[in-house]
mmCIF file of N, CA and C in Angstrom:
data_model
loop_
_atom_site.group_PDB
_atom_site.id
_atom_site.type_symbol
_atom_site.label_atom_id
_atom_site.label_comp_id
_atom_site.label_asym_id
_atom_site.label_seq_id
_atom_site.Cartn_x
_atom_site.Cartn_y
_atom_site.Cartn_z
ATOM 1 N N MET K 198 109.764 100.748 35.056
ATOM 2 C CA MET K 198 110.242 102.261 34.921
ATOM 3 C C MET K 198 109.803 103.076 35.951
ATOM 4 N N VAL K 199 110.850 103.997 36.534
ATOM 5 C CA VAL K 199 110.678 104.862 37.464
ATOM 6 C C VAL K 199 110.627 106.222 37.048
ATOM 7 N N VAL K 200 109.715 107.040 37.171
ATOM 8 C CA VAL K 200 109.799 108.414 36.734
ATOM 9 C C VAL K 200 109.919 109.255 37.875
ATOM 10 N N ALA K 201 111.123 110.262 37.762
ATOM 11 C CA ALA K 201 111.216 111.226 39.013
ATOM 12 C C ALA K 201 110.326 112.289 38.820
ATOM 13 N N VAL K 202 109.695 112.620 39.888
ATOM 14 C CA VAL K 202 108.849 113.839 39.828
ATOM 15 C C VAL K 202 109.532 114.885 40.573
ATOM 16 N N THR K 203 109.683 115.890 39.942
ATOM 17 C CA THR K 203 110.337 117.208 40.634
ATOM 18 C C THR K 203 109.359 118.107 40.972
ATOM 19 N N THR K 204 109.237 118.496 42.277
ATOM 20 C CA THR K 204 108.372 119.638 42.696
ATOM 21 C C THR K 204 109.134 120.681 43.129
ATOM 22 N N VAL K 205 108.717 121.953 42.962
ATOM 23 C CA VAL K 205 109.103 123.182 43.783
ATOM 24 C C VAL K 205 108.534 123.150 44.997
ATOM 25 N N PRO K 206 109.352 123.435 45.914
ATOM 26 C CA PRO K 206 108.820 123.669 47.221
ATOM 27 C C PRO K 206 107.870 124.879 47.236
ATOM 28 N N ARG K 207 106.702 124.533 48.070
ATOM 29 C CA ARG K 207 105.862 126.006 48.254
ATOM 30 C C ARG K 207 106.522 126.875 49.006
ATOM 31 N N LYS K 208 106.091 128.169 48.864
ATOM 32 C CA LYS K 208 106.433 129.127 49.925
ATOM 33 C C LYS K 208 105.860 129.219 51.125
ATOM 34 N N LEU K 209 106.343 129.261 52.300
ATOM 35 C CA LEU K 209 105.647 129.452 53.448
ATOM 36 C C LEU K 209 105.069 130.796 53.358
ATOM 37 N N ARG K 210 103.536 131.050 54.043
ATOM 38 C CA ARG K 210 102.914 132.285 54.262
ATOM 39 C C ARG K 210 102.989 132.749 55.553
ATOM 40 N N LEU K 211 103.310 133.952 56.127
ATOM 41 C CA LEU K 211 103.375 134.364 57.438
ATOM 42 C C LEU K 211 102.592 135.665 57.539
ATOM 43 N N LEU K 212 101.759 135.314 58.373
ATOM 44 C CA LEU K 212 100.820 136.563 58.833
ATOM 45 C C LEU K 212 101.488 137.433 59.781
ATOM 46 N N CYS K 213 101.719 138.785 59.475
ATOM 47 C CA CYS K 213 102.595 139.414 60.147
ATOM 48 C C CYS K 213 101.794 140.432 61.098
ATOM 49 N N LEU K 214 101.632 140.417 62.411
ATOM 50 C CA LEU K 214 100.916 141.409 63.158
ATOM 51 C C LEU K 214 102.007 142.285 63.957
ATOM 52 N N HIS K 215 101.659 143.571 63.469
ATOM 53 C CA HIS K 215 102.609 144.642 64.174
ATOM 54 C C HIS K 215 102.416 144.843 65.782
ATOM 55 N N GLY K 216 103.230 145.340 66.431
ATOM 56 C CA GLY K 216 102.960 145.637 67.753
ATOM 57 C C GLY K 216 102.179 147.012 68.097
ATOM 58 N N TYR K 217 102.166 147.276 69.297
ATOM 59 C CA TYR K 217 101.418 148.263 69.882
ATOM 60 C C TYR K 217 102.049 149.655 69.332
ATOM 61 N N GLU K 218 101.181 150.700 69.163
ATOM 62 C CA GLU K 218 101.510 152.119 68.536
ATOM 63 C C GLU K 218 102.422 151.893 67.261
ATOM 64 N N GLN K 219 101.850 150.897 66.364
ATOM 65 C CA GLN K 219 102.514 150.848 64.958
ATOM 66 C C GLN K 219 101.339 150.616 63.960
ATOM 67 N N ASP K 220 101.894 150.108 62.835
ATOM 68 C CA ASP K 220 100.976 149.596 61.761
ATOM 69 C C ASP K 220 101.846 148.724 60.772
ATOM 70 N N SER K 221 101.181 148.212 59.572
ATOM 71 C CA SER K 221 101.976 147.296 58.762
ATOM 72 C C SER K 221 103.155 147.947 58.282
ATOM 73 N N ASP K 222 103.024 149.073 57.917
ATOM 74 C CA ASP K 222 104.214 149.990 57.100
ATOM 75 C C ASP K 222 105.319 150.083 57.981
ATOM 76 N N ILE K 223 105.252 150.220 59.343
ATOM 77 C CA ILE K 223 106.133 150.313 60.208
ATOM 78 C C ILE K 223 106.726 148.811 60.465
ATOM 79 N N PHE K 224 106.083 147.947 60.681
ATOM 80 C CA PHE K 224 106.169 146.512 60.951
ATOM 81 C C PHE K 224 107.312 146.096 59.588
ATOM 82 N N ARG K 225 106.642 146.461 58.403
ATOM 83 C CA ARG K 225 107.351 145.867 57.204
ATOM 84 C C ARG K 225 108.693 146.610 57.255
ATOM 85 N N THR K 226 108.908 147.713 57.532
ATOM 86 C CA THR K 226 110.084 148.285 57.589
ATOM 87 C C THR K 226 111.074 147.495 58.716
ATOM 88 N N LYS K 227 110.576 147.207 59.701
ATOM 89 C CA LYS K 227 111.647 146.577 60.702
ATOM 90 C C LYS K 227 111.972 145.346 60.205
ATOM 91 N N LEU K 228 111.042 144.619 59.415
ATOM 92 C CA LEU K 228 111.601 143.334 59.046
ATOM 93 C C LEU K 228 112.083 143.162 57.407
ATOM 94 N N ARG K 229 112.386 144.401 57.037
ATOM 95 C CA ARG K 229 113.053 144.175 55.634
ATOM 96 C C ARG K 229 114.228 143.534 55.287
ATOM 97 N N LEU K 230 115.096 143.373 56.470
ATOM 98 C CA LEU K 230 116.217 142.635 56.090
ATOM 99 C C LEU K 230 115.940 140.878 56.083
ATOM 100 N N HIS K 231 115.024 140.649 57.086
ATOM 101 C CA HIS K 231 114.669 139.355 57.095
ATOM 102 C C HIS K 231 113.957 139.030 56.086
ATOM 103 N N MET K 232 113.110 139.938 55.447
ATOM 104 C CA MET K 232 112.305 139.908 54.002
ATOM 105 C C MET K 232 113.318 139.495 53.084
ATOM 106 N N ALA K 233 114.162 140.255 52.982
ATOM 107 C CA ALA K 233 115.184 140.226 51.736
ATOM 108 C C ALA K 233 115.828 138.778 51.560
ATOM 109 N N ARG K 234 116.012 138.421 52.911
ATOM 110 C CA ARG K 234 116.946 137.254 52.966
ATOM 111 C C ARG K 234 116.132 136.009 52.778
ATOM 112 N N LEU K 235 114.751 136.089 53.102
ATOM 113 C CA LEU K 235 113.756 135.133 53.005
ATOM 114 C C LEU K 235 112.924 134.834 51.820
ATOM 115 N N CYS K 236 112.905 136.036 50.857
ATOM 116 C CA CYS K 236 112.022 136.305 49.850
ATOM 117 C C CYS K 236 111.564 135.124 48.859
ATOM 118 N N ASP K 237 112.762 134.159 48.744
ATOM 119 C CA ASP K 237 112.404 133.138 47.893
ATOM 120 C C ASP K 237 111.650 131.893 48.383
ATOM 121 N N LYS K 238 111.522 132.183 49.806
ATOM 122 C CA LYS K 238 111.072 130.886 50.656
ATOM 123 C C LYS K 238 109.626 131.292 51.274
ATOM 124 N N VAL K 239 109.303 132.611 51.671
ATOM 125 C CA VAL K 239 108.376 132.863 52.446
ATOM 126 C C VAL K 239 107.874 134.342 51.965
ATOM 127 N N ASP K 240 106.423 134.295 51.912
ATOM 128 C CA ASP K 240 105.570 135.329 51.587
ATOM 129 C C ASP K 240 105.082 135.996 53.112
ATOM 130 N N PHE K 241 105.366 137.118 52.930
ATOM 131 C CA PHE K 241 104.987 138.128 54.302
ATOM 132 C C PHE K 241 103.515 138.545 53.966
ATOM 133 N N VAL K 242 102.649 138.329 54.631
ATOM 134 C CA VAL K 242 101.396 139.220 54.546
ATOM 135 C C VAL K 242 100.930 140.136 55.913
ATOM 136 N N PHE K 243 101.142 141.424 55.645
ATOM 137 C CA PHE K 243 101.100 142.538 56.709
ATOM 138 C C PHE K 243 99.645 142.991 56.734
ATOM 139 N N VAL K 244 99.102 142.982 57.787
ATOM 140 C CA VAL K 244 97.925 143.917 58.286
ATOM 141 C C VAL K 244 97.954 144.958 59.221
ATOM 142 N N THR K 245 97.080 145.987 59.242
ATOM 143 C CA THR K 245 97.272 146.948 60.353
ATOM 144 C C THR K 245 95.849 146.594 61.043
ATOM 145 N N ALA K 246 96.163 146.779 62.334
ATOM 146 C CA ALA K 246 94.931 146.527 63.524
ATOM 147 C C ALA K 246 93.998 147.628 63.409
ATOM 148 N N PRO K 247 92.715 147.325 63.514
ATOM 149 C CA PRO K 247 91.569 148.123 63.191
ATOM 150 C C PRO K 247 91.547 149.423 64.124
ATOM 151 N N ASN K 248 92.045 149.351 65.324
ATOM 152 C CA ASN K 248 91.839 150.332 66.335
ATOM 153 C C ASN K 248 92.844 151.514 66.257
ATOM 154 N N ILE K 249 92.303 152.460 66.336
ATOM 155 C CA ILE K 249 93.174 153.865 66.169
ATOM 156 C C ILE K 249 93.193 154.337 67.537
ATOM 157 N N LEU K 250 94.328 154.654 68.163
ATOM 158 C CA LEU K 250 94.757 154.844 69.578
ATOM 159 C C LEU K 250 94.439 156.307 69.704
ATOM 160 N N SER K 251 94.219 156.881 70.721
ATOM 161 C CA SER K 251 94.323 158.106 71.314
ATOM 162 C C SER K 251 95.307 158.518 72.082
ATOM 163 N N PRO K 252 95.748 159.779 72.246
ATOM 164 C CA PRO K 252 96.802 160.022 72.931
ATOM 165 C C PRO K 252 96.806 159.461 74.217
ATOM 166 N N TYR K 253 95.590 159.213 74.936
ATOM 167 C CA TYR K 253 95.549 158.496 76.287
ATOM 168 C C TYR K 253 95.949 157.009 76.344
ATOM 169 N N ASP K 254 96.068 156.432 75.057
ATOM 170 C CA ASP K 254 96.288 155.005 75.047
ATOM 171 C C ASP K 254 97.842 154.844 74.783
ATOM 172 N N ILE K 255 98.642 156.013 74.724
ATOM 173 C CA ILE K 255 99.781 155.667 73.938
ATOM 174 C C ILE K 255 101.003 155.871 75.150
ATOM 175 N N ASP K 256 101.755 154.791 75.371
ATOM 176 C CA ASP K 256 102.839 154.726 76.521
ATOM 177 C C ASP K 256 103.296 156.228 76.744
ATOM 178 N N GLY K 257 103.695 156.546 77.839
ATOM 179 C CA GLY K 257 104.362 157.872 78.091
ATOM 180 C C GLY K 257 103.477 159.090 78.251
ATOM 181 N N MET K 258 102.137 158.829 77.927
ATOM 182 C CA MET K 258 101.310 160.021 78.100
ATOM 183 C C MET K 258 100.559 160.415 79.548
ATOM 184 N N ASP K 259 101.444 160.805 80.413
ATOM 185 C CA ASP K 259 100.986 160.985 81.580
ATOM 186 C C ASP K 259 99.763 162.024 81.727
ATOM 187 N N ASN K 260 99.199 162.296 82.996
ATOM 188 C CA ASN K 260 98.117 163.483 83.007
ATOM 189 C C ASN K 260 98.494 164.592 82.723
ATOM 190 N N MET K 261 99.643 165.248 83.014
ATOM 191 C CA MET K 261 100.062 166.362 82.618
ATOM 192 C C MET K 261 100.213 166.593 81.181
ATOM 193 N N ALA K 262 100.618 165.648 80.625
ATOM 194 C CA ALA K 262 100.743 165.609 79.015
ATOM 195 C C ALA K 262 99.373 165.656 78.466
ATOM 196 N N ARG K 263 98.299 164.709 78.969
ATOM 197 C CA ARG K 263 97.150 164.862 78.473
ATOM 198 C C ARG K 263 96.270 166.103 78.876
ATOM 199 N N ALA K 264 96.522 166.634 79.939
ATOM 200 C CA ALA K 264 95.862 168.023 79.914
ATOM 201 C C ALA K 264 96.454 169.048 78.809
ATOM 202 N N ALA K 265 97.831 168.947 78.981
ATOM 203 C CA ALA K 265 98.403 169.904 78.035
ATOM 204 C C ALA K 265 97.741 169.943 76.744
ATOM 205 N N ALA K 266 97.585 168.557 76.121
ATOM 206 C CA ALA K 266 97.145 168.274 74.820
ATOM 207 C C ALA K 266 95.749 168.717 74.578
ATOM 208 N N GLU K 267 94.893 168.649 75.633
ATOM 209 C CA GLU K 267 93.569 169.083 75.683
ATOM 210 C C GLU K 267 93.510 170.532 75.576
ATOM 211 N N LYS K 268 94.299 171.368 76.311
ATOM 212 C CA LYS K 268 94.110 172.586 76.274
ATOM 213 C C LYS K 268 94.714 173.255 74.882
ATOM 214 N N SER K 269 95.654 172.773 74.402
ATOM 215 C CA SER K 269 96.282 173.219 73.232
ATOM 216 C C SER K 269 95.344 172.849 71.928
ATOM 217 N N GLY K 270 94.532 171.569 72.002
ATOM 218 C CA GLY K 270 93.833 170.967 71.042
ATOM 219 C C GLY K 270 94.779 170.470 69.996
ATOM 220 N N LYS K 271 95.789 170.029 70.271
ATOM 221 C CA LYS K 271 96.816 169.248 69.698
ATOM 222 C C LYS K 271 96.391 167.809 69.146
ATOM 223 N N THR K 272 96.894 167.329 68.299
ATOM 224 C CA THR K 272 96.473 165.913 67.935
ATOM 225 C C THR K 272 97.829 165.393 67.495
ATOM 226 N N ILE K 273 97.944 163.890 67.312
ATOM 227 C CA ILE K 273 98.893 162.988 66.708
ATOM 228 C C ILE K 273 99.052 163.334 65.135
ATOM 229 N N SER K 274 100.328 163.350 64.767
ATOM 230 C CA SER K 274 100.564 163.590 63.288
ATOM 231 C C SER K 274 100.186 162.309 62.373
ATOM 232 N N ARG K 275 100.183 161.173 63.245
ATOM 233 C CA ARG K 275 99.779 160.042 62.450
ATOM 234 C C ARG K 275 99.058 159.082 63.216
ATOM 235 N N GLU K 276 98.281 158.245 62.774
ATOM 236 C CA GLU K 276 97.414 157.441 63.181
ATOM 237 C C GLU K 276 98.347 156.084 63.730
ATOM 238 N N LEU K 277 98.391 156.132 64.982
ATOM 239 C CA LEU K 277 98.864 154.815 65.780
ATOM 240 C C LEU K 277 97.973 153.933 65.936
ATOM 241 N N ARG K 278 98.163 152.527 65.751
ATOM 242 C CA ARG K 278 97.229 151.440 65.949
ATOM 243 C C ARG K 278 97.354 150.547 67.179
ATOM 244 N N GLY K 279 96.680 149.957 67.335
ATOM 245 C CA GLY K 279 96.751 148.746 68.573
ATOM 246 C C GLY K 279 95.540 147.641 68.206
ATOM 247 N N TRP K 280 95.865 146.751 68.700
ATOM 248 C CA TRP K 280 95.017 145.456 68.611
ATOM 249 C C TRP K 280 93.830 145.541 69.698
ATOM 250 N N TYR K 281 94.361 146.628 70.838
ATOM 251 C CA TYR K 281 93.128 146.672 71.827
ATOM 252 C C TYR K 281 94.121 148.162 72.341
ATOM 253 N N ALA K 282 93.152 148.568 73.410
ATOM 254 C CA ALA K 282 93.737 149.588 74.225
ATOM 255 C C ALA K 282 93.255 149.429 75.542
ATOM 256 N N LEU K 283 94.066 149.977 76.622
ATOM 257 C CA LEU K 283 93.810 149.910 77.771
ATOM 258 C C LEU K 283 92.868 151.032 78.332
ATOM 259 N N LYS K 284 91.664 150.581 78.788
ATOM 260 C CA LYS K 284 90.745 151.776 79.296
ATOM 261 C C LYS K 284 90.782 151.854 80.627
ATOM 262 N N SER K 285 91.083 151.063 81.415
ATOM 263 C CA SER K 285 91.478 151.108 82.927
ATOM 264 C C SER K 285 92.411 150.093 83.276
ATOM 265 N N ALA K 286 93.326 150.389 84.228
ATOM 266 C CA ALA K 286 94.431 149.650 84.628
ATOM 267 C C ALA K 286 94.054 148.972 85.882
ATOM 268 N N SER K 287 93.164 149.538 86.699
ATOM 269 C CA SER K 287 92.695 148.856 87.945
ATOM 270 C C SER K 287 91.121 149.140 88.482
ATOM 271 N N PRO K 288 90.206 148.191 87.839
ATOM 272 C CA PRO K 288 90.464 146.875 87.364
ATOM 273 C C PRO K 288 91.028 146.996 85.808
ATOM 274 N N GLU K 289 91.660 145.961 85.240
ATOM 275 C CA GLU K 289 92.218 146.163 83.957
ATOM 276 C C GLU K 289 90.947 145.897 83.101
ATOM 277 N N VAL K 290 90.628 146.661 82.333
ATOM 278 C CA VAL K 290 89.702 146.989 81.171
ATOM 279 C C VAL K 290 90.108 147.309 79.721
ATOM 280 N N VAL K 291 90.105 146.387 78.704
ATOM 281 C CA VAL K 291 90.380 146.898 77.503
ATOM 282 C C VAL K 291 89.290 146.997 76.538
ATOM 283 N N PHE K 292 89.556 147.842 75.595
ATOM 284 C CA PHE K 292 88.800 147.826 74.436
ATOM 285 C C PHE K 292 89.182 147.511 73.125
ATOM 286 N N GLY K 293 88.268 147.084 72.040
ATOM 287 C CA GLY K 293 88.752 146.998 70.977
ATOM 288 C C GLY K 293 89.300 145.593 70.555
ATOM 289 N N LEU K 294 89.556 144.778 71.592
ATOM 290 C CA LEU K 294 90.051 143.397 71.185
ATOM 291 C C LEU K 294 88.959 142.453 70.599
ATOM 292 N N ASP K 295 87.673 142.666 70.732
ATOM 293 C CA ASP K 295 86.699 142.058 70.046
ATOM 294 C C ASP K 295 86.437 142.415 68.784
ATOM 295 N N ASP K 296 86.819 143.648 68.335
ATOM 296 C CA ASP K 296 86.880 144.214 66.878
ATOM 297 C C ASP K 296 88.212 143.565 66.178
ATOM 298 N N SER K 297 89.287 143.413 67.045
ATOM 299 C CA SER K 297 90.477 142.989 66.316
ATOM 300 C C SER K 297 90.409 141.255 66.007
ATOM 301 N N ILE K 298 89.730 140.717 66.692
ATOM 302 C CA ILE K 298 89.345 139.393 66.537
ATOM 303 C C ILE K 298 88.399 139.101 65.465
ATOM 304 N N VAL K 299 87.488 139.940 65.165
ATOM 305 C CA VAL K 299 86.496 139.730 64.068
ATOM 306 C C VAL K 299 87.394 140.043 62.750
ATOM 307 N N PHE K 300 88.133 141.078 63.034
ATOM 308 C CA PHE K 300 88.860 141.564 61.985
ATOM 309 C C PHE K 300 89.883 140.459 61.221
ATOM 310 N N LEU K 301 90.605 139.693 62.342
ATOM 311 C CA LEU K 301 91.480 138.609 61.891
ATOM 312 C C LEU K 301 90.832 137.416 61.460
ATOM 313 N N LYS K 302 89.696 137.017 61.858
ATOM 314 C CA LYS K 302 88.978 135.981 61.617
ATOM 315 C C LYS K 302 88.785 136.228 59.949
ATOM 316 N N THR K 303 88.268 137.515 59.789
ATOM 317 C CA THR K 303 88.162 137.859 58.210
ATOM 318 C C THR K 303 89.459 137.870 57.464
ATOM 319 N N VAL K 304 90.547 138.316 58.033
ATOM 320 C CA VAL K 304 91.766 138.204 57.301
ATOM 321 C C VAL K 304 92.023 136.522 56.997
ATOM 322 N N LEU K 305 91.688 135.682 57.965
ATOM 323 C CA LEU K 305 92.216 134.468 57.865
ATOM 324 C C LEU K 305 91.278 133.732 56.741
ATOM 325 N N ALA K 306 90.027 134.186 56.917
ATOM 326 C CA ALA K 306 89.169 133.592 55.814
ATOM 327 C C ALA K 306 89.436 134.070 54.509
ATOM 328 N N ASP K 307 89.642 135.165 54.427
ATOM 329 C CA ASP K 307 89.772 135.767 53.237
ATOM 330 C C ASP K 307 91.331 135.805 52.330
ATOM 331 N N GLN K 308 92.296 135.768 53.301
ATOM 332 C CA GLN K 308 93.833 135.870 52.826
ATOM 333 C C GLN K 308 94.442 134.329 52.852
ATOM 334 N N GLY K 309 93.668 133.823 54.126
ATOM 335 C CA GLY K 309 94.752 132.288 54.395
ATOM 336 C C GLY K 309 94.560 131.319 53.294
ATOM 337 N N PRO K 310 95.073 130.124 53.745
ATOM 338 C CA PRO K 310 95.759 129.958 54.939
ATOM 339 C C PRO K 310 97.062 130.236 55.434
ATOM 340 N N PHE K 311 97.696 130.534 56.264
ATOM 341 C CA PHE K 311 98.892 130.687 56.707
ATOM 342 C C PHE K 311 99.649 129.848 57.497
ATOM 343 N N ASP K 312 100.890 129.716 57.325
ATOM 344 C CA ASP K 312 101.593 128.871 57.769
ATOM 345 C C ASP K 312 102.162 129.096 59.451
ATOM 346 N N GLY K 313 101.986 130.396 59.669
ATOM 347 C CA GLY K 313 102.575 131.109 60.881
ATOM 348 C C GLY K 313 102.388 132.324 60.846
#
């Protein structure tokens, strides 16, 4: 006698890492159409980078804009995030990458495994 075993396929788990000057909420919004189409097959797990960027780290902030921001005491209205920030272009020096690696190792240990 042959018994047929029916198994429900397991959902894929995807770790979603946002881009520079974003966070998990922004990335979730960008992927909302894909998430709607794949919700029965994929679990999307979003995390936010641990590094808060300062105005100096954000694209388009040139020296004049930096000086103007310093004089007026203005701040950014929301926290922009990055997995690292460029401290110097020549020589290229970044900061925050080590913190991000430690953070992601914790995410993998606590929330993994992930399929992609």
